[in-house]
Amino acid sequence: MGRLLALIGALIAAGLIAWAGEGAPAPAPANAPATAFSADRAMADIAGMAPVPHPVGSAANHAARDYLVDRMTVLGLDPQVRPGAGVELPKGSANRLLGGFVENIVGVLPGRDRNLPAVALMAHYDSVPGSTGASDDAAGVASALEVVRAIKARGVPARDVVVLITDGEEAGLLGADAFFRRDPMAKHVGFVFNMEARGSAGRVQMFETADDNGGAVRLMAGTARRPVASSLTGFIYKRMPNDTDLTVARRAGAAGLNYAFIGRQFDYHSPSSIPATQDPGTLQDMGDQVLPTAAAAAFSPALPARTPDLVYSQTPGGLMLAYPPMVGWLILAVAAGLIAWAVGRARRQEAFPWLDLARGAGAALFAMATSAAVVHLARKATGAATGFLEQRVLLAQAPRWEAALFLLGLGVLLLSAAELARGRRKVALLPLAAGLASCAFGGLDKVALAEGVIGALLALAAYGRPVSRPGGWAGVLLLGLILGCVAQALAPPAAFVVAWPLAWAALAAAATAASARRGTGAILVLALFAAVGLSLAASFAHLSFLSLDLPELLVLPVIMAALVVWPLAQTEEGAPPARLLGPALIVAGLAVTAAVRFSHPYDARHPQASLVAYLIDQDARKAWRISTTPERPAWSDAVLRADGGKIGKLTTAMRGRPADAAPAPFLDMPGPDLAFSKQADGQLKLHVTPPPGARVVDLKLRPDTAATVTAFGGVPVRLPMKPGGETRLTWAAAQPGFDVIIRPGGPGKLQVDYQAVVERWPPGAIPLPKRPPDVMAFDLSDSTFLTGTRRLAW
């Protein structure tokens, strides 16, 4: 019973430690010292610039621009609006270009030596359609203004501090492209602090650096207050399709650090993101981390040196560790030595067969595979499909859904350890049942079946007879050592996630001779080590939950936790009550999952998304009312049926996915004008004049001969087009028009499909009914989509 109480105490203590580490600081009041960052002062700027949605090119964005120019003038930054055009090729896309006209705002706090490379505080001021962007990224802009104000209050910096407020980030990093590729002032920038958001609350993370980050990471670790940063996030982010403005700055050769907060993701790009829902404590955390580091760089005679990348992260308690990748091998070597010593002492005190190590390692692998199968089942059982809009039903009840996953993962781990003491192979039924049950939600699920079969095979191999606790734990540690070495060899920036808890667990193993020592003292030592190690695993589990809608990522925290909790979780031989803790947690996790599935989480704070539009095919002279959200609220149904049409599915040339649609009266509205001409140099010019009120124009080009797009909106590019292939071009802030320059490979024809978006409901249509409080207009909802096709030849 003492071991069970120690386990429960360690779990509670770990939760409290992790909870304390995830808490944002209290916001500093508006009367805080001038040299300090005040969230209350910054919140005033969020309210001032983000009262309404303001996408690039809109009148509301021009109002936000004017507000920022006035604020930066008051701060003495001599701001300039620097217009231009930005063009971006999205990561992972070879046949798509995003472009638009932008108006970046640049202000400068002069330094003592104007010739030194400048420090830049960067954020973007445009929002997505339908959202005020209070968090993404008015919070970043407000933080930049408050940081530069506090730096100015500290005296004259050694170098210029540039406040770079970019435009068009949401349309494709357009402002950053215009600045870092074509603005001469970009050459003056040496180091960038970029501030972003993917939610409205939570701790701020420094989640990405430029290459050769050694000097930058050491500066951050030595100056920031309670920093949250990890080389793991940078390693993962570089391999994801996501980008921020820092991506463009890095391409241009600038060093830098990227900050963001990702809590309460329901508010990301959502109408629910308003100044009132932005957590001021999170804003304070942004300032507490960025201001000290930015000020140190600004007042230093030299910017952080570009030295080889470091491995870095914070420990429980907030200590930031940073070291060269090769040190990871030293950590693993020390862990290996401690494990070998502990196993040797344990076998002298309580002899156990060497096969116990293999069974212990197999049981830990079983825990990983089975937890993957069980959380995969839970994700399927929620009924929510995968996708940004599809998972909003989960984001609306994120704490409940996260609790379900934590209960399931922890329950499987505790069951795996407890059953090793009994050695019953019946545990193989759990992963098999999870894999088969997943197929009940949506049909055959090969991933779930594979996870279930692997878990069952591991159970058959690892279980079958009772295993001693020292032997079982030693096997878990041996598996951790193997995984750590593999990670160190293949991904040094990420290997610490296994190496740190392994070294901590190895120290506990040595202190208790791999848990062979009896008595209250040894159990208390194990509980202490487990509490600290589990808090680290819990922090990474929370980060995994926030970062990606991929529950199987919880496998990593499961093995992290297994390393430290196993000697407390593996019960005595036989059938003590302690063995029931794991199954109880699994049952509780499934019950919470059921609550997630059957609850209606939408309310006035978390409204259900609706995205309806009036689509007009100007060639066929037909029209439809369409809805593009995976969940269709009753309000959307009423909109679609307003003209008496039957709801069906509609696919158009410009929409990849079928939309729910009902026929509607055709309304004659002006479409875009596409003028096609041949230039003196033999290239072709397609000039697009958007219809009145259209802010965004999409084009799909289909040539019948090889050709190359050489300029887009006046920006030189090189985008080859294959005969019969599709090339997608999107231009934001489309007024008054833009050009597409094409170099043909010979005579040919070009089909141009277009879609122009007028962000209002057509005047001649039956008006939209009032939405109930628990339904919101999302993104381009309530707009008119004008589509058609032009066929050109040369």
PDB file of C-alpha atoms in Angstrom, residues 20 146 152 165 189 237 296 371 389 409 463 547 549 608 644 659 662 675 738:
ATOM      1  CA  ALA A  20       2.791  25.795 -12.100  1.00  0.00           C
ATOM      2  CA  GLU A 146       5.607  48.023 -25.695  1.00  0.00           C
ATOM      3  CA  LYS A 152      13.740  53.627 -25.223  1.00  0.00           C
ATOM      4  CA  ILE A 165       5.061  45.721 -38.759  1.00  0.00           C
ATOM      5  CA  VAL A 189      18.581  44.250 -40.120  1.00  0.00           C
ATOM      6  CA  TYR A 237       8.696  22.987 -37.092  1.00  0.00           C
ATOM      7  CA  ALA A 296      20.445  42.885 -24.308  1.00  0.00           C
ATOM      8  CA  SER A 371      -1.400   3.676 -25.712  1.00  0.00           C
ATOM      9  CA  LEU A 389     -12.538  23.115 -39.166  1.00  0.00           C
ATOM     10  CA  GLY A 409      -2.245   7.188 -21.773  1.00  0.00           C
ATOM     11  CA  TYR A 463       4.225 -11.319 -20.611  1.00  0.00           C
ATOM     12  CA  SER A 547       0.788  21.405 -31.286  1.00  0.00           C
ATOM     13  CA  ASP A 549      -4.143  16.920 -33.729  1.00  0.00           C
ATOM     14  CA  GLN A 608     -20.197  26.904 -33.955  1.00  0.00           C
ATOM     15  CA  GLY A 644     -36.698  26.674 -51.821  1.00  0.00           C
ATOM     16  CA  ALA A 659     -19.742  21.875 -50.820  1.00  0.00           C
ATOM     17  CA  ALA A 662     -28.867  24.510 -52.935  1.00  0.00           C
ATOM     18  CA  ALA A 675      -7.179  41.310 -70.815  1.00  0.00           C
ATOM     19  CA  PHE A 738      -2.564  42.939 -61.363  1.00  0.00           C
TER      20      PHE A 738
END
